[in-house]
Tab-separated table of C-alpha atoms and ligand atoms in Angstrom:
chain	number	residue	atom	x	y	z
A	1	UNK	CA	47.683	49.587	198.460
A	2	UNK	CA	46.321	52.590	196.994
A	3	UNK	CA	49.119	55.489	196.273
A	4	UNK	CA	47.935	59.304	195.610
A	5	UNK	CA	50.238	62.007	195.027
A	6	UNK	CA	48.813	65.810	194.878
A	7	UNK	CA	51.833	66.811	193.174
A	8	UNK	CA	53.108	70.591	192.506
A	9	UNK	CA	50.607	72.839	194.810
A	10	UNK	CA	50.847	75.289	197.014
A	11	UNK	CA	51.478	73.321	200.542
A	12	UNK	CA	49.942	75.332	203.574
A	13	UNK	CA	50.357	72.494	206.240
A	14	UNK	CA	49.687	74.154	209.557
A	15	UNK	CA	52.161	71.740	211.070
A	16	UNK	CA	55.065	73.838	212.320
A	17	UNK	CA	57.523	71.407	211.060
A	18	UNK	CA	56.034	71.022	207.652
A	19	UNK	CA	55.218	74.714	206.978
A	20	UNK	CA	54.767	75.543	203.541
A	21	UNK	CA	56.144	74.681	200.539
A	22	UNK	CA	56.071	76.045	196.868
A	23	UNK	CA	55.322	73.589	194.251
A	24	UNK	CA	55.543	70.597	196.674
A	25	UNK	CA	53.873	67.020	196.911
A	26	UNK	CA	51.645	65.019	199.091
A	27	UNK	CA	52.089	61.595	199.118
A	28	UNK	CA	49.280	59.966	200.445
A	29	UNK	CA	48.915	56.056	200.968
A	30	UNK	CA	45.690	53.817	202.005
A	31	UNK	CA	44.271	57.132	202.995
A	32	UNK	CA	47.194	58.377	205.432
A	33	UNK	CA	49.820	61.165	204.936
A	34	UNK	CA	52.936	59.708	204.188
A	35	UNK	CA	55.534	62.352	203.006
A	36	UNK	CA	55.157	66.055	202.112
A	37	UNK	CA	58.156	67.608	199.951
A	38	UNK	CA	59.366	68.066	196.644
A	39	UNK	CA	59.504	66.054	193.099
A	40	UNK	CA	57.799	62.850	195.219
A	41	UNK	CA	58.137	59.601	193.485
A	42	UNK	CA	54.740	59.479	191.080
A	43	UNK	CA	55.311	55.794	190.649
A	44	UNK	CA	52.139	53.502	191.180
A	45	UNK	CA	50.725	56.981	192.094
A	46	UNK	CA	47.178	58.148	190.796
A	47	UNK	CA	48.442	61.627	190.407
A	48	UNK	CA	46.414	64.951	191.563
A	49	UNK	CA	48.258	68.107	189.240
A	50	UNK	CA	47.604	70.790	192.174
A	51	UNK	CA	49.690	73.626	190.093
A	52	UNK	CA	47.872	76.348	190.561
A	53	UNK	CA	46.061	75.126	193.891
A	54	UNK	CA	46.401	75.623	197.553
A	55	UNK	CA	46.815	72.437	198.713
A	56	UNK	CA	45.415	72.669	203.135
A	57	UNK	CA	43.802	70.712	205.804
A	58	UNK	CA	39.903	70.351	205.282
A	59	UNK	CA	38.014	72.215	207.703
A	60	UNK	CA	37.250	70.713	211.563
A	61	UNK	CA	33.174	72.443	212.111
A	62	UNK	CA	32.962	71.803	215.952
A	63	UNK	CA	29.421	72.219	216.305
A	64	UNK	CA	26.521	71.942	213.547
A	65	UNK	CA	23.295	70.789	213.883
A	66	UNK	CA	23.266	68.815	210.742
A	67	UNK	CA	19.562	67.754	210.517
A	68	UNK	CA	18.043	71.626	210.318
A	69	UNK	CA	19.786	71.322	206.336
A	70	UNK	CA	15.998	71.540	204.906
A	71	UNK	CA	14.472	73.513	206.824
A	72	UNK	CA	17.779	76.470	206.116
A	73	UNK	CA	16.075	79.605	205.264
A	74	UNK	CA	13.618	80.225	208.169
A	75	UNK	CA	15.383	81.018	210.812
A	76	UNK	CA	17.695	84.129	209.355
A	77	UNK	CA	15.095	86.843	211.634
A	78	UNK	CA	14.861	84.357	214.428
A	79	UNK	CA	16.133	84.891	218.144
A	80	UNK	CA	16.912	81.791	220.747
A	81	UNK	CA	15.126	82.713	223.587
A	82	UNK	CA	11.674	84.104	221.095
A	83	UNK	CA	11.168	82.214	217.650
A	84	UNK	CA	13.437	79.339	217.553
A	85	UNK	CA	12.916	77.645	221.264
A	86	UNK	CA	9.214	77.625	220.418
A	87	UNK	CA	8.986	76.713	216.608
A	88	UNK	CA	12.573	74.735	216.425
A	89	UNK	CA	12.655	72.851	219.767
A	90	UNK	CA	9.445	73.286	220.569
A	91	UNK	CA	8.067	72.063	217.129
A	92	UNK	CA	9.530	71.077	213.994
A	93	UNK	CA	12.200	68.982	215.454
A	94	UNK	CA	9.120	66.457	216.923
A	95	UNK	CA	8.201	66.401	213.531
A	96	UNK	CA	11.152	64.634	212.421
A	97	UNK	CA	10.516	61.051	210.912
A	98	UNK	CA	13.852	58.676	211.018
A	99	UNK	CA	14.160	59.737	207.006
A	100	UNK	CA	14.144	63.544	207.730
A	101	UNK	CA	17.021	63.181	209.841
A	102	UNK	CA	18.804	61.008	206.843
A	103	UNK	CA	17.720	63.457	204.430
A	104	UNK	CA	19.214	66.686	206.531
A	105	UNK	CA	22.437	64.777	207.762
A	106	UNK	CA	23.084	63.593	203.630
A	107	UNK	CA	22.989	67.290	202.444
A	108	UNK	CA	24.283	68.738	205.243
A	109	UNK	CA	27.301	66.959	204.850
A	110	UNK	CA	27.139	67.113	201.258
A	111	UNK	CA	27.315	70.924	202.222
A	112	UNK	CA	30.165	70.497	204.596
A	113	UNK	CA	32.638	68.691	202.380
A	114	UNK	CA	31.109	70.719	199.228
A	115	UNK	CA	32.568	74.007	201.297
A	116	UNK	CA	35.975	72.507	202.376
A	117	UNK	CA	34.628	71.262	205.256
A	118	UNK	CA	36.086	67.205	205.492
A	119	UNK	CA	35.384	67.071	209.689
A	120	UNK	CA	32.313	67.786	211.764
A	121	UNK	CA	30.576	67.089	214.776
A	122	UNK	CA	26.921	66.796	214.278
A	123	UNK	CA	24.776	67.794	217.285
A	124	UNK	CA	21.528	65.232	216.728
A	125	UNK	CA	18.155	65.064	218.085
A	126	UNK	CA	17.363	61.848	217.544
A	127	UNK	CA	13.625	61.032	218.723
A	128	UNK	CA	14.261	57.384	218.832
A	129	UNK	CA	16.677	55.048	218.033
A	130	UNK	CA	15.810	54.547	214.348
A	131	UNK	CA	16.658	58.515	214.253
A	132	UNK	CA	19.643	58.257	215.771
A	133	UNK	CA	20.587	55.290	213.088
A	134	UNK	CA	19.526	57.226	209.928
A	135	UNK	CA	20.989	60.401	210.721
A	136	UNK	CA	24.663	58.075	211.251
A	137	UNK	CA	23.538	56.426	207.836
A	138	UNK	CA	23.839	59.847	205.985
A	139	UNK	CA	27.265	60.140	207.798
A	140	UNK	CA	28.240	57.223	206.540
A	141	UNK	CA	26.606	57.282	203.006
A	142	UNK	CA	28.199	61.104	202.467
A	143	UNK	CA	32.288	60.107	203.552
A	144	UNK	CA	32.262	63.100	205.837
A	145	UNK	CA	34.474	62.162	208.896
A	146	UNK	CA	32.079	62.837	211.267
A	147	UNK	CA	31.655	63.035	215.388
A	148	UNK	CA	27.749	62.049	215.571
A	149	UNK	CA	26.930	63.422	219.118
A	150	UNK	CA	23.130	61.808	220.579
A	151	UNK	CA	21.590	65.006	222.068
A	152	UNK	CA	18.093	64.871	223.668
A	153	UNK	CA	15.452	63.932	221.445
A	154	UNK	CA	13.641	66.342	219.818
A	155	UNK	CA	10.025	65.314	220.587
A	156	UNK	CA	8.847	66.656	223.872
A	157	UNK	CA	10.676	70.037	224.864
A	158	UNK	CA	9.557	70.577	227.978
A	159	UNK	CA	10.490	66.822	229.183
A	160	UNK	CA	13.794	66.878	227.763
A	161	UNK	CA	15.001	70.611	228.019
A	162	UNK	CA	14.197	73.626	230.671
A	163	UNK	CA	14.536	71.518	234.229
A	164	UNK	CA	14.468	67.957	232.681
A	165	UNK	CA	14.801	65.361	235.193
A	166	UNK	CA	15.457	62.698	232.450
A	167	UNK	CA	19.056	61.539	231.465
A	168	UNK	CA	19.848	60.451	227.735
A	169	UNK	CA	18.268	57.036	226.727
A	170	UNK	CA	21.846	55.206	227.723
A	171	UNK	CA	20.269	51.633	225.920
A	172	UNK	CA	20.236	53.523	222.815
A	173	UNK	CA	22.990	54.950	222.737
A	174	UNK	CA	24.818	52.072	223.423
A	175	UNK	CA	23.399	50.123	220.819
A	176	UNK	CA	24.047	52.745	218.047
A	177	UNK	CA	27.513	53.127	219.375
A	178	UNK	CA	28.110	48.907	219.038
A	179	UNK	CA	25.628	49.041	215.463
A	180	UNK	CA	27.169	51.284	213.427
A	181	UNK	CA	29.782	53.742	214.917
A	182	UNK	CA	32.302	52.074	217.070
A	183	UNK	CA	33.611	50.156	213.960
A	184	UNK	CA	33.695	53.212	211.542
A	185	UNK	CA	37.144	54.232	210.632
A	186	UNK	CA	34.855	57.222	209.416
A	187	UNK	CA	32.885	57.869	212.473
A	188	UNK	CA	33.060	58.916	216.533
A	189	UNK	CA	30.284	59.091	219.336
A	190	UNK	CA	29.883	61.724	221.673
A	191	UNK	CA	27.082	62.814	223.878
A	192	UNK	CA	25.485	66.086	223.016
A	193	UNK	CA	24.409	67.520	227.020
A	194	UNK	CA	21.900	69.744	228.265
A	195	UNK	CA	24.146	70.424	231.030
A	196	UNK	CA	23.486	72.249	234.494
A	197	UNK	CA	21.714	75.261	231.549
A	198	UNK	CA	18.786	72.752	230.818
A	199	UNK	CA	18.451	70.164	233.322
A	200	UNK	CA	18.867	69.181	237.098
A	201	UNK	CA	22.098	69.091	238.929
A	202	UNK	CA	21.725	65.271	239.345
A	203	UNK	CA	21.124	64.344	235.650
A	204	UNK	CA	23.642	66.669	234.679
A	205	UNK	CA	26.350	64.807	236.351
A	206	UNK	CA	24.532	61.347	235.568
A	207	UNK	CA	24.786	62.201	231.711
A	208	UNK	CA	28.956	63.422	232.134
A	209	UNK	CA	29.382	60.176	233.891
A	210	UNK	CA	27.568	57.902	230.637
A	211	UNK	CA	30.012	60.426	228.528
A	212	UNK	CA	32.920	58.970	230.782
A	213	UNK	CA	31.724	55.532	230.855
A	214	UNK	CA	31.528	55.125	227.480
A	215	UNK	CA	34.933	57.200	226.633
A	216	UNK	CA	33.526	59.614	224.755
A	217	UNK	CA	33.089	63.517	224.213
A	218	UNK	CA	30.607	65.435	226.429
A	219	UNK	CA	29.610	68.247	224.521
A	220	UNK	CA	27.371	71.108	226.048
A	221	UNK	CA	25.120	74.141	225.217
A	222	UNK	CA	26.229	76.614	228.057
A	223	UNK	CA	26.405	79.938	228.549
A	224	UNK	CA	23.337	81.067	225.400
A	225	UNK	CA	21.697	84.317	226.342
A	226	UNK	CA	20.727	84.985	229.536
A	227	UNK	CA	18.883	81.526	230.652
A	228	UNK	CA	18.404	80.508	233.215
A	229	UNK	CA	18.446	83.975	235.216
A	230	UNK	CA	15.068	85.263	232.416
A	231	UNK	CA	13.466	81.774	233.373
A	232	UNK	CA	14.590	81.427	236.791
A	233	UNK	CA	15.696	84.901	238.502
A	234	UNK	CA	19.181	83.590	239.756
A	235	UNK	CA	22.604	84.970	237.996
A	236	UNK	CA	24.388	82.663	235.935
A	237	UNK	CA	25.780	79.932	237.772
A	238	UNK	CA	28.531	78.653	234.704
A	239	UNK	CA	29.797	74.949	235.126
A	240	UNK	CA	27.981	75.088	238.566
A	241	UNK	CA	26.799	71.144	239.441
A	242	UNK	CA	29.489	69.771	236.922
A	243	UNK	CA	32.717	72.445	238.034
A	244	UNK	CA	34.963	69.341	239.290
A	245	UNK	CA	34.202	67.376	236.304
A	246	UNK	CA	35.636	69.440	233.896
A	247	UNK	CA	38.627	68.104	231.407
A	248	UNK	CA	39.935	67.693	227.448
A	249	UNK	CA	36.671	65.562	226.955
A	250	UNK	CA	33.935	68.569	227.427
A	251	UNK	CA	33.354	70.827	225.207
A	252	UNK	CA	31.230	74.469	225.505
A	253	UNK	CA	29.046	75.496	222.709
A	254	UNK	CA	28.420	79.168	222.990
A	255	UNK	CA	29.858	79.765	226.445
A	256	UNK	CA	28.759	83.706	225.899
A	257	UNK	CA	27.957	84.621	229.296
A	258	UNK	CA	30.484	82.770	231.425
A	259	UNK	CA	32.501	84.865	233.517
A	260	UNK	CA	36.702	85.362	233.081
A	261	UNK	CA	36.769	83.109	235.852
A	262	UNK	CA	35.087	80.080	234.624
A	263	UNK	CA	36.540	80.630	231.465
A	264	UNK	CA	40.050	80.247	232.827
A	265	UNK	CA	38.941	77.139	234.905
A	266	UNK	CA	37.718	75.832	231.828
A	267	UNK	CA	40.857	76.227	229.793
A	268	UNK	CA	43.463	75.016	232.890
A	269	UNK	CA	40.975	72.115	232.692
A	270	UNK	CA	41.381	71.437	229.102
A	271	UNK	CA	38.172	72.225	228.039
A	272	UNK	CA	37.702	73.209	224.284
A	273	UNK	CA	35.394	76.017	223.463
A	274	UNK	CA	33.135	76.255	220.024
A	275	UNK	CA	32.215	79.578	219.053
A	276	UNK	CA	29.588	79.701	216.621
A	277	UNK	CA	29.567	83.895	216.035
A	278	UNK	CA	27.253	84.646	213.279
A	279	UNK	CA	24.286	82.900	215.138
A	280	UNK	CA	25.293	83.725	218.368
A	281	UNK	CA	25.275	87.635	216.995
A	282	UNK	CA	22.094	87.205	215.435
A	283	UNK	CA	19.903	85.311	218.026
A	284	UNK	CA	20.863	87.056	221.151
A	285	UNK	CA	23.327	84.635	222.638
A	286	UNK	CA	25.767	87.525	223.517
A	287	UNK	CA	29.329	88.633	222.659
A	288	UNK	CA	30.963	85.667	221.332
A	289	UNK	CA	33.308	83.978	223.851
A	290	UNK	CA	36.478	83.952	221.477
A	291	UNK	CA	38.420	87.115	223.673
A	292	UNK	CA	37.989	85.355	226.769
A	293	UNK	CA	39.617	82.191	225.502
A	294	UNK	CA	41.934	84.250	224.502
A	295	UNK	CA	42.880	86.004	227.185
A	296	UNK	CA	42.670	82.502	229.292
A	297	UNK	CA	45.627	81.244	226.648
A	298	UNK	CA	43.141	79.119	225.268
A	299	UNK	CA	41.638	79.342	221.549
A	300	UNK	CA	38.418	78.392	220.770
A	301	UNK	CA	37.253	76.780	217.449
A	302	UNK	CA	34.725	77.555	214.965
A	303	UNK	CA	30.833	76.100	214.250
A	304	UNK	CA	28.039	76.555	212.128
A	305	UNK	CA	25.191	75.940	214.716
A	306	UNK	CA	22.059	76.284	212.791
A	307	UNK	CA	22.149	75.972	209.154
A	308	UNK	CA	18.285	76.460	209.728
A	309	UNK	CA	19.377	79.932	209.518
A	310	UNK	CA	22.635	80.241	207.978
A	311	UNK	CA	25.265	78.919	205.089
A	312	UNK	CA	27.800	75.744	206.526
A	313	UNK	CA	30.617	77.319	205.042
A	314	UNK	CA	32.710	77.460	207.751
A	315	UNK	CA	34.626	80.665	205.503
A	316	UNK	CA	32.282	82.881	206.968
A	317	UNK	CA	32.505	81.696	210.622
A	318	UNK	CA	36.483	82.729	210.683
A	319	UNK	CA	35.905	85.618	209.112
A	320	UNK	CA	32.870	86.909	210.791
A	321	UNK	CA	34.562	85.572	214.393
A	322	UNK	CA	37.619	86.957	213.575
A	323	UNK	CA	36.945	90.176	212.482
A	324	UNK	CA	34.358	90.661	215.034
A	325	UNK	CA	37.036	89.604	217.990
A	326	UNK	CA	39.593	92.681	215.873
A	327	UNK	CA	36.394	95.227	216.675
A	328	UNK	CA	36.537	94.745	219.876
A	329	UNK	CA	40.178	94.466	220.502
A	330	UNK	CA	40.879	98.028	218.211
A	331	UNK	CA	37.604	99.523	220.039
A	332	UNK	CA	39.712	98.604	223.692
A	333	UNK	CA	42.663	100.863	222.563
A	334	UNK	CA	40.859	103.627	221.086
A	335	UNK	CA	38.858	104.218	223.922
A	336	UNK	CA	41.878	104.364	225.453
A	337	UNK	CA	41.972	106.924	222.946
A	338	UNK	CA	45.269	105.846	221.077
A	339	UNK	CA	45.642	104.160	217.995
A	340	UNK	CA	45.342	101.245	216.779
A	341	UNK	CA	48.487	99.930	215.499
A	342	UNK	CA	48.477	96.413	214.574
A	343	UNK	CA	45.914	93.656	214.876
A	344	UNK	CA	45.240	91.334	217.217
A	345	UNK	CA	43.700	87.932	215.860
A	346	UNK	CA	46.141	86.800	212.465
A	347	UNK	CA	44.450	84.791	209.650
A	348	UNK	CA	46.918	81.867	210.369
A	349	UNK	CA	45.269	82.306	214.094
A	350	UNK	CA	41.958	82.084	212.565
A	351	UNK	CA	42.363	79.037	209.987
A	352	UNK	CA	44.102	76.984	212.784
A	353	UNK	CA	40.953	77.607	214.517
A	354	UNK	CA	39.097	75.950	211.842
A	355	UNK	CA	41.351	73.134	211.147
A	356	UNK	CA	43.715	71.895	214.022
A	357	UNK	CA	41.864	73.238	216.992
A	358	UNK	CA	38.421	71.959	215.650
A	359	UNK	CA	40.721	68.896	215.680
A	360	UNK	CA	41.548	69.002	219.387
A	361	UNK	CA	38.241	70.304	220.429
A	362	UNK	CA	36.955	66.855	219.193
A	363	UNK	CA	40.215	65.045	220.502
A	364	UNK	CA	41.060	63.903	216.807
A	365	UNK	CA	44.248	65.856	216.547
A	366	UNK	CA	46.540	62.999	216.529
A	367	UNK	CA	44.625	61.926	213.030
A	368	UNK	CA	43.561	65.300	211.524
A	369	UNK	CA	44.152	69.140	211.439
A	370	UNK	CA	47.394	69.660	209.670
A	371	UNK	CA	48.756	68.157	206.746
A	372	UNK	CA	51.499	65.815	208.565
A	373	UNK	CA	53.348	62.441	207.881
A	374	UNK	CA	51.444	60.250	209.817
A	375	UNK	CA	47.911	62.062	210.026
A	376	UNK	CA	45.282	60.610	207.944
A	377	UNK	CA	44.528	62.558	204.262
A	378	UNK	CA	42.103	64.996	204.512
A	379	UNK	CA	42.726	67.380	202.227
A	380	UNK	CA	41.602	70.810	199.620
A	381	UNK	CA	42.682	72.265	197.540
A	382	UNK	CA	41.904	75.514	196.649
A	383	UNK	CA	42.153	77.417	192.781
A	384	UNK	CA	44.373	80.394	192.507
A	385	UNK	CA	43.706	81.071	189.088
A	386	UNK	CA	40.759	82.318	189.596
A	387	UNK	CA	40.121	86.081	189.028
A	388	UNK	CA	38.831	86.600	192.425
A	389	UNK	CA	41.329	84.159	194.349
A	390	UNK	CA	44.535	85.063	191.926
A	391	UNK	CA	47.515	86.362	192.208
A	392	UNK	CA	47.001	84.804	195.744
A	393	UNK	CA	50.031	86.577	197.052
A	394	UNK	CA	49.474	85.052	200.886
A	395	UNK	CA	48.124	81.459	200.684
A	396	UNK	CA	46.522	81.671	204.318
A	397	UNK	CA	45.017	84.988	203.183
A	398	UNK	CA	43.861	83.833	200.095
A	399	UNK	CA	41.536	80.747	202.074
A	400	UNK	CA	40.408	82.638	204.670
A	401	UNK	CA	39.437	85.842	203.176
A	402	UNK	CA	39.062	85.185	199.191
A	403	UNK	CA	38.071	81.641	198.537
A	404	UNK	CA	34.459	80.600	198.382
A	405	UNK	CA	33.065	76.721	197.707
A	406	UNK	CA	33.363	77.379	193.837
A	407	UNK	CA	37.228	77.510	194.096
A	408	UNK	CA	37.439	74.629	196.000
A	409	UNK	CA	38.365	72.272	193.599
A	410	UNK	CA	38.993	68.441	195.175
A	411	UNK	CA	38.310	67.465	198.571
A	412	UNK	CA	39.842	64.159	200.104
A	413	UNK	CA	38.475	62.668	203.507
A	414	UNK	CA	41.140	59.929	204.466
A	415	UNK	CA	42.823	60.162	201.229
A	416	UNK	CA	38.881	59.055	198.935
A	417	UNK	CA	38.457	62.623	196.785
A	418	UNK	CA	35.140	62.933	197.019
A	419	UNK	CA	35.039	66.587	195.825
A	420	UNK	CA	37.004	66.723	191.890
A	421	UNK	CA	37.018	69.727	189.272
A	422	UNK	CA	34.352	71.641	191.927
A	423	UNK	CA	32.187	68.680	191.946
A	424	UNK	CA	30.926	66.599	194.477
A	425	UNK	CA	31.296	62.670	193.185
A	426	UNK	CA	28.512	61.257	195.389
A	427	UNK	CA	25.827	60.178	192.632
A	428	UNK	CA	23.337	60.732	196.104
A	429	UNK	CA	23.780	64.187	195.601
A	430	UNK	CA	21.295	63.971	192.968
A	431	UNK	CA	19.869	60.634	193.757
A	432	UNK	CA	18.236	62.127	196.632
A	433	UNK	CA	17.668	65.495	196.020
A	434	UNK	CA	13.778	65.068	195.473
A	435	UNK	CA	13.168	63.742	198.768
A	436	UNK	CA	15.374	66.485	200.167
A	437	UNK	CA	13.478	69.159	198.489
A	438	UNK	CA	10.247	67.410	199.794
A	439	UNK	CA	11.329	66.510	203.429
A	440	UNK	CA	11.825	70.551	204.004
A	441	UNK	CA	8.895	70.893	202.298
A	442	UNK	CA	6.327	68.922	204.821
A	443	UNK	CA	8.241	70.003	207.966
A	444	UNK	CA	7.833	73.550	207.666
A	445	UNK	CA	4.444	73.077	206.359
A	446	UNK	CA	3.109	70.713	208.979
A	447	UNK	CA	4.976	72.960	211.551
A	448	UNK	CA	2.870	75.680	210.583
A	449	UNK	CA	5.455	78.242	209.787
A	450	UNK	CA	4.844	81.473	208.491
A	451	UNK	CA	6.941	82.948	206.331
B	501	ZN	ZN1	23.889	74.344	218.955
């Protein structure tokens, strides 16, 4: 049995019943949570001195698209509906080879758990099934605990997206899901969807019902910009072919333009919500969907999207989403014209939407989120004795609005550090940097992208 105790940090648990503790331990064995308190036994223990350190839950990213990790820094003037639907979907991601998507799932996990993030579901476009296997390889190979979801390939656009009439290549996916996930202590399957958005009523119900057959998360691009209505001239239809097959297993990417209504259908149905606000501000997907949620007595969770364009520290998604959601609420009152008083969204609010909501989102909460007896170890910890992060006077405060990746100092997914003294352990890291470099390097050049 292996026995690690993170011993004399700052505890910020997010579990009601642990709350937090000063100068307390975490006793973690064979890679599970088993005892949070003070002066822990250190016996048989490799011990973690966290004095000085926030010691949280990793972050849960609900929605990345892990693969676009080499081609980051082309998309930051881009819009959905102009630029990246023709040179993204329409383009580069056909010219994927099966090592491409290896390459951009390694460092974009490398990324993740490099920013605090130990938890992420990675929305693939896998253009065969040798895709689909290397971009679970670099999963694997980087110990991020990871939710690989099959999307539609990436290859043909106007077959697989707009009106498509095909469903997802079930044989595939069934054979990845026996080969190399269903096993993985490590790893989940779900189905990334086009939904009623981006293909016929039929096939979206035919690909919820695979999602259902095969037990596993159905999670959907709805609700971007105004498509269909600028494609197809008809208002916004929301969950439309797929309304009665709503539930805790679907889960809305975006979900911008859905109306109060659907929203609160969604939410009595259990769906989760991933709001992924700085792209969605950029691009032109609309007002991000966190207030409705909100009002619905839901609470959405955070997501990257497309680290084409932007960082995958999930930092900046609760901040940005936050304090965007805290504009609109204070901008409410005072054109009520009175003033604004207090705010709405907390930073507790906003880092248990990047930890244990991410969590439920991808129906992991019973192993993840919070730092609990019981819950598998995946864990930061954060310096305080830094001169930007110190005196740290509020803990939450401290992660969500003055720690960046350089005070992150360990990261553990299921009690393995894999993150120690601010650097990542994996020797891939540099092992495959070369071909990293290179990969981005022929994609955007064979795509044809000027920049
Ligand atoms: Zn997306």
């Amino acid at each position: 049995m292996t026995r690690t105790l993170i011993q004399n940090g700052t505890i910020v648990s997010l579990d009601p019943d642990v709350g937090e503790l000063e100068g307390g331990d975490v006793l973690i064995e064979d890679g599970e949570i088993v005892e949070i308190g003070h002066g822990l036994d250190p016996s048989n223990a490799e011990v973690i001195a966290a004095e000085n350190h926030i010691v949280a839950p990793g972050f849960v990213d609900s929605h990345i698209h892990m693969a676009q990790t080499q081609v980051r820094g082309i998309a930051g003037d881009w819009s959905l509906m102009g630029e990246y639907f023709e040179h993204m979907l329409g383009n580069i991601t056909g010219l994927y080879q099966p090592e491409d998507m290896y390459l951009g799932g390694l460092f974009g996990a490398f990324e993740k758990l490099h920013t605090g993030t130990t938890t992420a579901l990675d929305w693939s476009y896998p253009n065969t099934l040798e895709h689909g296997e290397r971009a679970v390889d670099a999963l694997a190979d980087a110990g991020l605990r990871a939710v690989y979801a099959w999307g539609p390939p990436g290859d043909d656009a106007a077959k697989w997206w707009y009106e498509s009439e095909v469903g997802l290549p079930e044989q595939q996916i069934r054979e990845l899901y026996d080969e190399q996930i269903r096993d993985d202590d490590l790893l989940s399957l779900a189905l990334g969807l086009r939904g009623p958005d981006f293909c016929t009523d039929e096939i979206a119900r035919s690909d919820m019902e695979l999602a259902r057959e095969l037990g596993v998360l159905a999670t959907i691009h709805m609700g971007a910009a105004c498509w269909p209505s600028s494609m197809y001239g008809e208002d916004y239809q929301g969950f439309g072919s797929i309304s009665d097959m709503l539930g805790p297993d679907v889960n809305v990417a975006h979900g911008n333009h859905f109306t109060q209504e659907d929203i609160q259908h969604a939410v009595d149905a259990g769906v989760s919500f991933s709001s992924t606000p700085e792209v969605e501000m950029q691009m032109g997907h609309g007002i991000p969907v966190t207030g409705k949620v909100l009002e619905a007595g839901g609470r959405p969770t955070w997501g990257v999207d497309v680290c084409s364009n932007i960082t995958g520290d999930m930092a900046n998604q609760m901040r940005i989403g936050m304090q965007t959601q805290r504009m609109f609420d204070n901008q409410e009152i005072l054109e009520a014209n009175e003033e604004v008083t207090a705010v709405s969204l907390t930073c507790r609010e906003t880092l248990e939407m990047a930890t244990i909501e991410g969590a439920k989102a991808l129906q992991m909460e019973d192993e993840i989120g919070t730092l609990t007896p019981g819950k598998r170890a995946d864990v930061i910890m954060i310096r305080t004795d830094d001169f930007r992060t110190a005196p740290a006077h509020s803990p939450v405060e401290t992660i969500v609005f003055q720690a960046d990746a350089s005070h992150i100092d360990t990261v553990l997914v299921d009690g393995e550090p894999v993150k120690r003294d601010g650097e990542l352990l994996n020797p891939k890291v540099s092992e495959e940097y070369d071909r990293f470099v290179q990969s981005g390097r022929r994609l955007v050049s064979e795509a044809g992208i000027d920049l």
